[in-house]
Amino acid sequence: MTDRIPGFSTLAVHAGAQPDPTTGARATPIYQTTSYVFESVDHAASLFGLQTFGNIYTRIGNPTTAVLEERVAALEGGTAGLATASGHAAQILVFHCLLQPGDEFVASKKLYGGSINQFTHAFKNFGWNVVWADPDDISSFERAISPKTKAIFTESIANPGGVITDMAAVAQIAKRAGVPYIVDNTLATPYLCKPIDQGADIVVHSLTKFLGGHGNSIGGAIVDAGTFNWSRDRRYPMLCEPRPEYHGIVLHETFGNFAFAIACRVLALRDIGAALSPFNAYLILTGIETLPLRMRKHCDNTLAVAQWIVAHPKVAWVSYPGLPADRFHALAKKYCPNGAGAVFTFGLKGGYDAGVKLVSNVKLFSHLANIGDTRSLIIHPASTTHRQLTDAQKTEAGAGVDVVRLSIGIEDVEDIIADLDQGLAD
Amino acid sequence: MNHDSYSDSYIRGILNTVKTIAMVGASERANRPSYFAFKYLLERGYTMIPVNPLRTGEQILGRRIYVRLGDVPDPIDMVDIFRSSRHALPIVQEALALNPRPQVIWMQLGVRNDEAAALAEAGGVKVVMNRCPKIEYGRLSSEIAWMGVNTRTISAKKAIASGGIQRLSLNRASVSGGTTEAADAAERSERGGRRIIQARNL
Ligand SMILES: Cc1ncc(COP(=O)(O)O)c(C=O)c1O
């Protein structure tokens, strides 16, 4: 006899949360505390030694944050989760547990620009070397693998939108190479796509975007799929070697199929310290409760806006995989059948000046550097985030002078289109 | 009985019924998984009896170590097998010869022996394989959620504090809450291979 499995919307509301054991409070309380008293010296020893479950200090764990962690893990179908101060923090913690100085990882070159920066510059100081591959040519991932490769990293739907990674194909390459496959699922969210079902071993999120969804909190998450065997060889010493700071315990042996999430918590988060505030965890949790409703509306609005804008005389091209003519439409149907997300780019025939004019003219769209808000957002990368680059570098980064990026909100679509219409008018 | 998945009520029923657990393969070394599970279950109120033919000392956490199940003077409700799958059959045979007979044979996470399970079931004994009673206790009480673990349970009923600090009772009303299918499939595909998780201490 097996139990009935609840659906996605039920999990979005309930997973991880239950009425508070002491007060019966139904909404998840904000445990705004740094620390937790011990029952006895022995209890403290059990907690510090990882022999019992519980909270010690909010940098390492917090009961409000734990609800968020379980909820994201449940929505992704993973064995365990860890919340972090930001999406970028999630990435650094994951790589801290996988790489030693001198090691390499393979990453798609179609990523959020901030991740390209982090991998290129910050990671270099740790001796972690990124090798770029091209999602338009899946075999380039295979060619990028070397004996030093410890992981492969892609986004599901890549920011600034338009590119959908053939995750099942990349997962096969990771499997053959014996390395974990990490997917940043920020733009799709588990409502549109579940990377673990496609062979991802680790999922990371910027909760700042659609999961939180209201533009009010920075946060990140790591989900352990529980699929990777860390003890097959000796390549992942954080997981398969005795840990001196925990009296010689071996994390994979002790925690089995959620050992990676535990390593991220008790080694990486503990020592690097990029913990999420419980208040932010509370806001993001509240956001997640409406994730299915919001994503449906985001995707419906975005498809309508993309269809309208592709026919506009001042628009040269639109890159949105939800459009049937888009070159990524087939992959979108395979991986995100319920919608291709709410972020996309388009090109203006009028180039740089036309981009500047549009972001200045709009009145409903907010001109800012974020995505995944209830509000519609707009940015002209060439005059803002990518300003320092040469024109050639801008084009290579998908931020040519003519490019405008939209993140479509959940307002009435007629109002969104009307604002773009007046913004594009002479 | 299908041993690929167990209902929460089956597992909760076992953990709520048994009181005395003999752990075969319990290690005296404080960094071994068996020691972790032994200590946790002891702290949760179970009468724990370590059994280990290779013992070097006399006791674990104040509990006397026996060399064989047959040496244990008290009745045993559940035998928890913390040894590799190939050692499970003789341990089950030994357990079935006890009088009174244990009600449950539990094989640790990573341990599965279908022949031993069939023998136990034919003798009227309940079987759990490839699970850890500590993890299952933590999951069904929801204590393990403090570590971000997906308990695969949901509930609109209050969790029940069970005395002391940060202790929750097993007697929580919950329904199933999501799956970890990919992890279960990975486990199955490696079974019989050399997957080294837990239960490696002998
Ligand atoms: C796809 C993607 N990953 C990661 C990040 C980084 O997340 P955070 O800003 O929360 O650090 C972002 C932020 O824009 C993003 O879009």
XYZ file of C-alpha atoms and ligand atoms in Angstrom:
644
model
C 0.000 0.000 0.000
C 1.349 3.403 -0.913
C 0.152 6.851 0.072
C -1.616 9.329 -2.168
C 0.799 11.953 -3.533
C -0.476 15.543 -3.393
C -0.232 17.822 -6.425
C 2.066 20.760 -7.055
C -0.310 23.493 -5.860
C -0.959 21.631 -2.609
C 2.780 21.325 -2.005
C 3.288 25.021 -2.841
C 0.925 25.888 0.027
C 1.744 23.151 2.550
C 5.143 21.503 2.102
C 7.402 22.106 5.088
C 4.795 24.055 7.075
C 2.525 22.895 9.879
C 0.836 24.634 12.810
C 3.464 25.671 15.344
C 3.967 22.937 17.986
C 3.726 25.319 20.962
C 1.263 28.052 19.919
C -0.728 26.426 17.121
C 0.031 29.458 14.912
C -1.080 28.469 11.416
C 1.071 30.810 9.320
C 4.765 30.018 9.654
C 6.106 32.131 12.553
C 9.187 34.272 11.975
C 11.733 32.829 14.389
C 13.730 36.034 14.648
C 16.444 34.629 16.878
C 20.148 34.082 16.499
C 20.383 31.045 18.774
C 18.563 28.251 20.634
C 19.082 27.122 24.240
C 20.366 23.610 24.836
C 18.530 21.135 27.033
C 21.812 19.951 28.542
C 25.493 19.693 27.767
C 24.806 16.300 26.258
C 22.081 17.710 23.982
C 24.517 20.414 22.847
C 27.143 17.778 22.099
C 24.636 15.746 20.058
C 23.653 18.821 18.051
C 27.217 19.949 17.358
C 28.206 16.400 16.476
C 25.285 16.117 13.981
C 23.973 13.168 15.990
C 20.550 14.693 16.504
C 18.346 17.035 14.437
C 17.849 20.596 15.548
C 18.865 24.232 15.565
C 21.989 25.694 17.138
C 22.600 29.075 15.538
C 20.728 30.817 12.715
C 23.767 31.018 10.433
C 23.502 27.216 10.153
C 19.755 26.690 10.517
C 16.514 28.397 11.520
C 12.976 26.975 11.887
C 11.414 29.583 9.549
C 14.109 29.104 6.947
C 13.776 25.320 7.287
C 10.146 25.520 6.139
C 11.324 27.315 3.001
C 14.072 24.747 2.456
C 11.715 21.807 2.667
C 9.163 23.533 0.452
C 11.611 24.234 -2.366
C 13.004 20.687 -2.079
C 9.476 19.236 -2.236
C 8.511 21.326 -5.283
C 11.669 20.233 -7.113
C 11.304 16.569 -6.049
C 14.653 16.617 -4.225
C 15.676 14.923 -0.986
C 16.679 18.109 0.872
C 17.213 21.833 0.438
C 19.278 24.675 1.813
C 18.344 28.354 1.692
C 21.058 30.967 1.230
C 21.454 34.739 1.355
C 21.185 35.049 -2.448
C 21.279 33.035 -5.657
C 24.953 33.839 -5.977
C 25.568 32.545 -2.449
C 23.878 29.257 -3.400
C 26.288 28.867 -6.297
C 29.418 29.553 -4.254
C 28.334 27.075 -1.561
C 27.676 24.352 -4.142
C 31.067 24.780 -5.799
C 32.812 24.998 -2.423
C 31.589 21.453 -1.708
C 32.642 20.107 -5.106
C 35.895 21.765 -6.158
C 39.447 21.908 -4.856
C 41.932 24.544 -6.086
C 43.028 23.673 -9.617
C 39.791 21.826 -10.445
C 37.570 22.668 -13.412
C 33.864 22.766 -14.170
C 32.047 23.104 -17.473
C 29.404 25.827 -17.771
C 27.049 26.938 -20.501
C 28.128 30.301 -21.858
C 24.478 31.347 -22.055
C 23.958 32.294 -18.405
C 22.799 35.233 -16.326
C 25.578 37.845 -16.709
C 26.186 37.941 -12.950
C 26.935 34.210 -12.993
C 29.372 34.692 -15.868
C 31.103 37.348 -13.748
C 31.135 35.146 -10.638
C 32.579 32.163 -12.509
C 35.129 34.233 -14.445
C 36.430 36.505 -11.712
C 35.485 35.537 -8.129
C 35.977 31.800 -8.688
C 39.432 32.392 -10.178
C 40.628 33.566 -6.754
C 39.665 30.169 -5.323
C 41.523 28.352 -8.105
C 38.239 27.053 -9.572
C 38.474 27.158 -13.359
C 35.414 27.488 -15.568
C 35.479 25.984 -19.078
C 32.712 27.385 -21.296
C 30.481 25.276 -23.534
C 27.842 26.312 -26.056
C 24.252 25.119 -25.500
C 23.686 25.464 -29.274
C 26.250 22.686 -29.738
C 25.712 20.063 -27.041
C 28.863 18.153 -28.076
C 30.887 21.162 -26.902
C 30.063 20.066 -23.322
C 31.601 16.677 -24.030
C 34.709 18.265 -25.546
C 35.132 20.559 -22.547
C 35.423 17.633 -20.091
C 38.900 16.895 -18.729
C 40.191 14.690 -15.889
C 39.954 17.796 -13.676
C 36.250 18.378 -14.401
C 34.116 18.122 -11.244
C 30.703 19.370 -12.429
C 28.591 20.701 -15.289
C 26.437 23.829 -14.835
C 23.623 25.219 -17.016
C 20.443 27.224 -16.599
C 17.119 25.592 -17.565
C 15.747 28.669 -19.318
C 18.708 31.035 -19.654
C 18.522 34.659 -18.548
C 18.021 37.029 -20.486
C 15.633 34.482 -21.916
C 15.343 32.825 -25.238
C 17.758 29.927 -24.774
C 16.430 26.605 -23.489
C 19.092 24.055 -22.603
C 18.680 20.468 -23.780
C 18.999 19.249 -20.200
C 18.477 15.533 -20.846
C 21.372 15.587 -23.345
C 23.682 17.468 -20.962
C 22.701 15.085 -18.142
C 23.853 12.135 -20.286
C 27.243 13.789 -20.775
C 27.551 14.434 -17.029
C 26.659 10.820 -16.297
C 29.293 9.504 -18.709
C 31.882 11.832 -17.172
C 30.875 10.753 -13.645
C 30.263 14.325 -12.484
C 27.135 15.955 -11.013
C 24.921 18.085 -13.253
C 23.868 21.397 -11.658
C 20.911 23.323 -13.097
C 19.954 26.903 -12.212
C 16.150 26.709 -12.432
C 15.497 30.362 -11.540
C 13.731 31.466 -14.719
C 11.548 28.371 -15.130
C 10.755 27.613 -11.459
C 9.647 24.045 -10.649
C 6.158 24.985 -11.806
C 7.329 25.126 -15.436
C 10.213 22.647 -15.358
C 11.718 20.101 -12.978
C 15.408 19.627 -13.835
C 15.699 16.593 -11.535
C 13.299 14.720 -13.831
C 15.709 15.527 -16.691
C 18.763 14.151 -14.865
C 20.020 17.097 -12.797
C 21.764 16.074 -9.559
C 21.711 19.526 -7.955
C 19.291 22.422 -8.552
C 20.069 26.006 -7.570
C 17.760 29.002 -7.413
C 17.771 32.710 -7.061
C 14.639 32.912 -4.863
C 14.821 36.652 -5.508
C 12.945 36.122 -8.791
C 9.710 34.198 -9.443
C 9.727 31.965 -6.337
C 9.643 34.964 -3.971
C 7.939 36.700 -6.820
C 7.167 40.118 -5.334
C 10.466 41.952 -5.724
C 10.940 42.321 -1.968
C 13.646 39.852 -0.879
C 17.007 38.564 -2.055
C 17.472 34.845 -1.443
C 18.805 31.630 -2.906
C 18.391 27.867 -2.578
C 20.183 24.593 -3.232
C 18.257 21.347 -3.779
C 19.904 17.928 -3.514
C 18.326 15.456 -5.956
C 19.800 12.562 -3.973
C 20.889 10.940 -7.230
C 24.669 11.290 -7.223
C 26.931 8.632 -5.726
C 29.635 10.651 -3.947
C 31.548 7.556 -2.883
C 32.146 5.933 -6.286
C 35.686 7.298 -6.358
C 37.652 9.730 -4.245
C 36.911 12.832 -6.314
C 34.618 14.566 -3.821
C 36.566 14.543 -0.540
C 34.111 16.873 1.248
C 31.508 14.106 0.877
C 33.488 10.866 0.981
C 36.462 11.506 3.322
C 36.336 11.688 7.135
C 35.734 15.291 8.233
C 38.221 16.437 10.859
C 35.870 19.174 12.124
C 33.200 16.554 12.895
C 35.334 13.883 14.637
C 36.000 11.959 11.455
C 32.457 11.326 10.242
C 32.001 10.692 6.514
C 29.041 12.768 5.317
C 27.865 10.543 2.453
C 28.043 7.428 4.592
C 26.177 9.126 7.452
C 23.505 11.058 5.545
C 23.015 8.912 2.428
C 20.959 10.511 -0.307
C 20.722 13.951 1.298
C 24.430 14.200 2.134
C 25.111 16.934 -0.406
C 22.555 19.280 1.160
C 24.040 18.526 4.588
C 27.574 19.241 3.297
C 26.369 22.577 1.918
C 24.940 23.398 5.368
C 27.427 22.038 7.887
C 30.601 22.730 5.893
C 29.929 25.464 3.335
C 27.214 27.608 4.936
C 28.744 27.234 8.390
C 32.148 28.451 7.208
C 31.242 30.871 4.415
C 28.317 32.347 6.315
C 25.962 33.482 3.551
C 22.805 32.706 5.554
C 19.307 33.919 4.677
C 17.464 36.123 7.165
C 14.378 34.388 8.634
C 12.342 37.458 7.723
C 13.276 37.084 4.068
C 12.517 33.365 4.322
C 9.023 34.270 5.557
C 8.374 36.686 2.691
C 9.636 34.215 0.085
C 7.526 31.419 1.605
C 4.423 33.571 1.365
C 5.313 34.243 -2.261
C 5.685 30.555 -3.080
C 2.134 29.814 -1.917
C 0.821 31.557 -5.044
C 3.566 30.370 -7.420
C 1.268 28.235 -9.621
C -1.295 31.053 -9.975
C 1.347 33.660 -10.715
C 3.342 31.574 -13.180
C 0.222 30.782 -15.198
C -0.601 34.482 -15.422
C 3.024 35.483 -16.076
C 3.237 33.003 -18.964
C -0.155 33.889 -20.482
C 0.681 37.596 -20.373
C 4.159 37.045 -21.788
C 2.955 35.037 -24.754
C 0.382 37.730 -25.571
C 2.972 40.510 -25.289
C 5.477 38.581 -27.420
C 2.834 37.957 -30.093
C 1.929 41.630 -30.135
C 5.497 42.933 -30.168
C 6.723 40.594 -32.915
C 4.245 42.314 -35.261
C 5.294 45.846 -34.287
C 6.883 47.775 -37.191
C 9.723 49.161 -35.036
C 10.763 45.726 -33.776
C 13.453 43.810 -35.702
C 13.277 40.478 -33.866
C 11.882 38.776 -30.758
C 13.556 35.953 -28.845
C 10.850 34.084 -26.922
C 10.667 30.263 -27.133
C 6.923 30.409 -26.508
C 6.479 31.731 -30.063
C 5.935 28.872 -32.569
C 8.513 30.320 -35.012
C 11.255 30.564 -32.361
C 14.265 28.290 -32.847
C 13.938 27.028 -29.250
C 10.198 26.341 -29.518
C 10.635 22.563 -29.787
C 12.848 22.460 -26.667
C 10.381 24.735 -24.873
C 7.554 22.300 -25.653
C 9.667 19.418 -24.379
C 10.955 20.993 -21.157
C 8.398 23.712 -20.291
C 5.097 22.562 -21.798
C 3.097 24.883 -19.523
C 4.835 28.061 -20.659
C 8.234 29.392 -21.674
C 8.591 31.768 -18.733
C 8.102 35.508 -18.448
C 11.494 36.961 -19.452
C 12.458 37.678 -23.051
C 14.455 40.025 -25.244
C 13.692 41.835 -28.481
C 15.632 44.094 -30.863
C 14.677 47.615 -31.889
C 15.334 48.715 -35.477
C 16.295 52.125 -34.101
C 19.266 50.687 -32.142
C 20.757 52.270 -29.010
C 18.774 55.516 -29.118
C 15.475 53.711 -29.603
C 16.256 51.521 -26.556
C 17.000 54.544 -24.381
C 13.831 56.238 -25.603
C 11.616 53.221 -24.830
C 12.835 52.760 -21.236
C 12.381 56.512 -20.683
C 8.873 56.603 -22.194
C 7.217 53.676 -20.404
C 5.052 54.506 -17.379
C 3.758 51.127 -16.176
C 6.997 49.178 -16.722
C 9.618 49.762 -14.023
C 13.085 50.540 -15.381
C 15.317 48.418 -13.140
C 17.780 45.518 -13.057
C 15.673 42.608 -11.852
C 13.283 39.973 -13.172
C 10.480 37.878 -11.716
C 8.338 40.518 -10.023
C 4.532 40.831 -9.986
C 5.230 44.161 -11.753
C 6.369 44.366 -15.373
C 10.043 45.302 -15.639
C 12.181 46.648 -18.467
C 15.888 47.172 -19.028
C 18.104 48.263 -21.921
C 21.310 46.337 -21.071
C 23.587 48.344 -23.389
C 22.964 51.561 -21.459
C 22.933 49.951 -17.976
C 24.194 46.516 -16.910
C 26.471 46.044 -19.936
C 27.518 49.685 -20.343
C 31.248 49.050 -19.699
C 31.620 46.536 -22.531
C 32.684 47.306 -26.107
C 29.936 46.988 -28.743
C 31.411 43.656 -29.884
C 31.426 42.314 -26.311
C 27.850 43.528 -25.836
C 26.697 41.563 -28.879
C 28.556 38.422 -27.757
C 26.817 38.666 -24.350
C 23.387 38.924 -26.000
C 23.216 42.598 -24.995
C 23.740 44.316 -28.341
C 22.910 48.031 -28.529
C 19.423 47.306 -29.917
C 18.410 44.744 -27.242
C 15.655 45.380 -24.692
C 14.792 42.823 -21.966
C 11.303 42.542 -20.497
C 10.098 40.652 -17.426
C 6.335 40.539 -17.779
C 4.270 40.965 -14.626
C 0.790 39.844 -13.651
C -1.041 43.112 -14.396
C -3.850 43.146 -16.986
C -2.202 42.337 -20.279
C -4.084 45.113 -22.133
C -2.415 47.667 -19.846
C 1.019 46.126 -20.367
C 0.616 46.254 -24.139
C -0.821 49.777 -24.048
C 2.235 50.992 -22.125
C 4.640 49.448 -24.648
C 2.517 50.833 -27.475
C 2.738 54.403 -26.192
C 6.417 53.926 -25.303
C 7.241 52.909 -28.869
C 5.147 55.676 -30.481
C 6.935 58.654 -32.046
C 4.760 -7.161 0.451
C 6.318 -4.545 -1.796
C 9.691 -3.549 -0.362
C 10.406 -0.740 -2.834
C 8.176 1.661 -0.946
C 6.411 1.632 2.413
C 3.428 3.668 3.509
C 4.029 6.169 6.296
C 1.412 4.406 8.412
C 3.297 1.089 8.159
C 6.556 2.670 9.318
C 4.894 4.824 11.982
C 3.021 1.778 13.258
C 6.271 -0.140 13.718
C 8.148 2.706 15.391
C 5.176 3.314 17.700
C 4.846 -0.328 18.721
C 8.354 -1.585 19.347
C 10.095 -0.703 22.591
C 13.221 -2.846 22.691
C 15.534 -2.728 19.684
C 18.602 -4.936 19.260
C 21.003 -3.297 16.834
C 23.238 -5.884 15.184
C 26.460 -4.203 14.107
C 26.250 -1.245 16.496
C 29.682 0.379 16.617
C 31.478 1.628 19.700
C 33.065 4.369 17.599
C 31.275 7.688 18.014
C 31.752 8.742 14.361
C 30.039 5.705 12.823
C 26.499 5.907 11.393
C 25.371 3.003 13.581
C 26.483 4.904 16.699
C 24.512 7.973 15.505
C 21.349 5.921 15.023
C 21.870 4.026 18.295
C 22.292 7.236 20.285
C 19.318 8.982 18.683
C 16.951 6.050 19.232
C 18.168 5.710 22.831
C 17.434 9.420 23.401
C 13.963 8.910 21.922
C 13.146 6.401 24.657
C 13.774 3.041 23.011
C 15.508 0.346 25.044
C 18.564 -0.164 22.880
C 20.654 -3.332 22.934
C 23.936 -3.369 20.990
C 24.930 -6.675 19.407
C 28.345 -6.983 17.833
C 30.522 -10.080 17.439
C 33.585 -7.888 16.919
C 33.097 -5.806 20.040
C 36.249 -4.596 21.736
C 34.644 -2.925 24.752
C 31.849 -3.797 27.150
C 29.210 -1.188 26.427
C 27.891 1.604 24.181
C 26.420 4.648 25.962
C 25.987 2.553 29.091
C 24.254 -0.314 27.271
C 25.966 -3.705 27.528
C 27.125 -5.168 24.195
C 26.193 -8.778 23.393
C 28.113 -10.929 20.939
C 25.085 -12.746 19.497
C 21.337 -12.125 19.478
C 20.883 -15.401 21.356
C 22.890 -14.016 24.283
C 20.439 -11.177 24.937
C 18.509 -12.127 28.108
C 15.468 -9.870 27.483
C 12.714 -10.147 24.867
C 13.515 -8.153 21.682
C 10.738 -6.356 19.763
C 12.818 -5.387 16.723
C 16.153 -6.438 15.255
C 17.875 -3.599 13.367
C 20.498 -5.031 10.982
C 23.419 -2.654 10.543
C 25.496 -5.069 8.458
C 25.898 -5.534 4.714
C 23.147 -7.268 2.739
C 24.998 -10.572 2.427
C 25.121 -10.930 6.237
C 21.384 -10.416 6.659
C 20.216 -14.018 6.135
C 22.028 -15.684 9.073
C 21.029 -12.791 11.334
C 17.379 -13.273 10.374
C 17.698 -17.036 10.973
C 19.109 -16.301 14.407
C 16.345 -13.800 15.139
C 13.617 -16.265 14.131
C 15.031 -18.818 16.572
C 14.544 -16.446 19.520
C 11.787 -17.065 22.016
C 9.757 -14.901 22.042
C 10.220 -14.056 18.400
C 10.834 -10.373 17.504
C 7.905 -8.634 15.773
C 10.031 -6.734 13.279
C 13.201 -7.224 11.236
C 14.566 -3.885 10.067
C 17.471 -3.679 7.589
C 19.365 -0.394 7.477
C 19.590 2.073 4.609
C 21.604 0.362 1.874
C 20.795 -3.139 3.203
C 18.395 -5.330 1.292
C 18.131 -9.113 1.216
C 14.909 -10.383 -0.331
C 15.583 -14.006 0.663
C 16.005 -13.040 4.307
C 12.886 -10.864 4.099
C 10.779 -13.704 2.665
C 11.950 -16.031 5.436
C 11.031 -13.491 8.127
C 7.629 -12.804 6.581
C 6.897 -16.525 6.351
C 7.548 -16.600 10.103
C 4.969 -13.867 10.691
C 7.541 -11.121 11.233
C 7.194 -7.649 9.701
C 10.075 -6.483 7.516
C 11.513 -3.088 6.564
C 14.533 -2.910 4.259
C 16.830 -0.149 3.018
C 15.625 2.431 5.559
C 17.132 4.032 8.643
C 14.899 4.101 11.760
C 16.545 7.357 12.851
C 15.764 9.050 9.537
C 12.233 7.601 9.535
C 11.634 8.797 13.103
C 12.968 12.234 12.160
C 10.872 12.305 9.012
C 7.557 11.211 10.539
C 7.958 13.453 13.618
C 9.231 16.175 11.215
C 12.315 16.798 13.400
C 14.495 16.138 10.356
C 12.900 19.122 8.568
C 15.129 21.357 10.719
C 17.958 20.080 8.510
C 16.067 21.091 5.334
C 15.218 17.469 4.549
C 12.111 16.764 2.482
C 9.993 14.765 4.962
C 7.502 13.866 2.205
C 4.709 14.577 4.680
C 2.267 17.469 4.988
C -0.165 18.274 7.771
C -2.655 20.879 8.940
C -2.451 19.422 12.445
C -0.141 20.829 15.075
C 3.157 19.018 15.507
C 3.382 17.520 19.001
C 6.277 18.550 21.206
C 7.453 15.569 23.199
C 9.246 17.064 26.176
C 12.616 18.741 26.385
C 13.814 21.155 23.727
C 13.499 20.548 19.979
C 11.847 17.182 20.305
C 8.766 16.246 18.340
C 6.546 13.235 18.737
C 6.009 10.490 16.216
C 2.259 10.714 16.896
C 1.724 13.526 14.453
C -1.163 13.308 12.015
C 0.284 13.695 8.521
C -0.448 12.683 4.968
C 2.046 11.928 2.242
C 3.628 15.048 0.787
C 5.546 14.615 -2.453
C 8.093 12.165 -3.720
C 11.807 11.839 -4.277
C 11.446 9.570 -7.283
C 14.782 10.352 -8.899
C 16.657 9.525 -5.692
C 14.721 6.268 -5.286
C 15.429 5.302 -8.901
C 19.132 6.076 -8.477
C 19.179 3.900 -5.371
C 17.573 1.004 -7.234
C 19.915 1.259 -10.197
C 22.932 1.014 -7.918
C 21.592 -1.729 -5.705
C 23.692 -4.844 -5.974
C 26.526 -2.660 -7.199
C 28.992 -1.197 -4.808
C 27.030 1.686 -3.441
C 28.710 2.423 -0.131
C 26.278 4.129 2.180
C 25.884 3.384 5.848
C 25.930 -0.147 7.151
C 29.572 -0.423 6.181
C 30.933 -0.561 9.667
C 31.589 -4.284 9.989
C 19.330 32.941 -13.599
C 19.879 33.650 -12.408
N 20.688 32.989 -11.567
C 21.230 33.576 -10.494
C 20.986 34.911 -10.211
C 21.648 35.523 -9.009
O 20.730 35.607 -7.975
P 20.826 36.677 -6.789
O 20.681 38.014 -7.413
O 19.695 36.279 -5.896
O 22.168 36.494 -6.150
C 20.127 35.633 -11.043
C 19.856 37.077 -10.768
O 19.474 37.817 -11.630
C 19.571 34.993 -12.171
O 18.749 35.647 -13.016
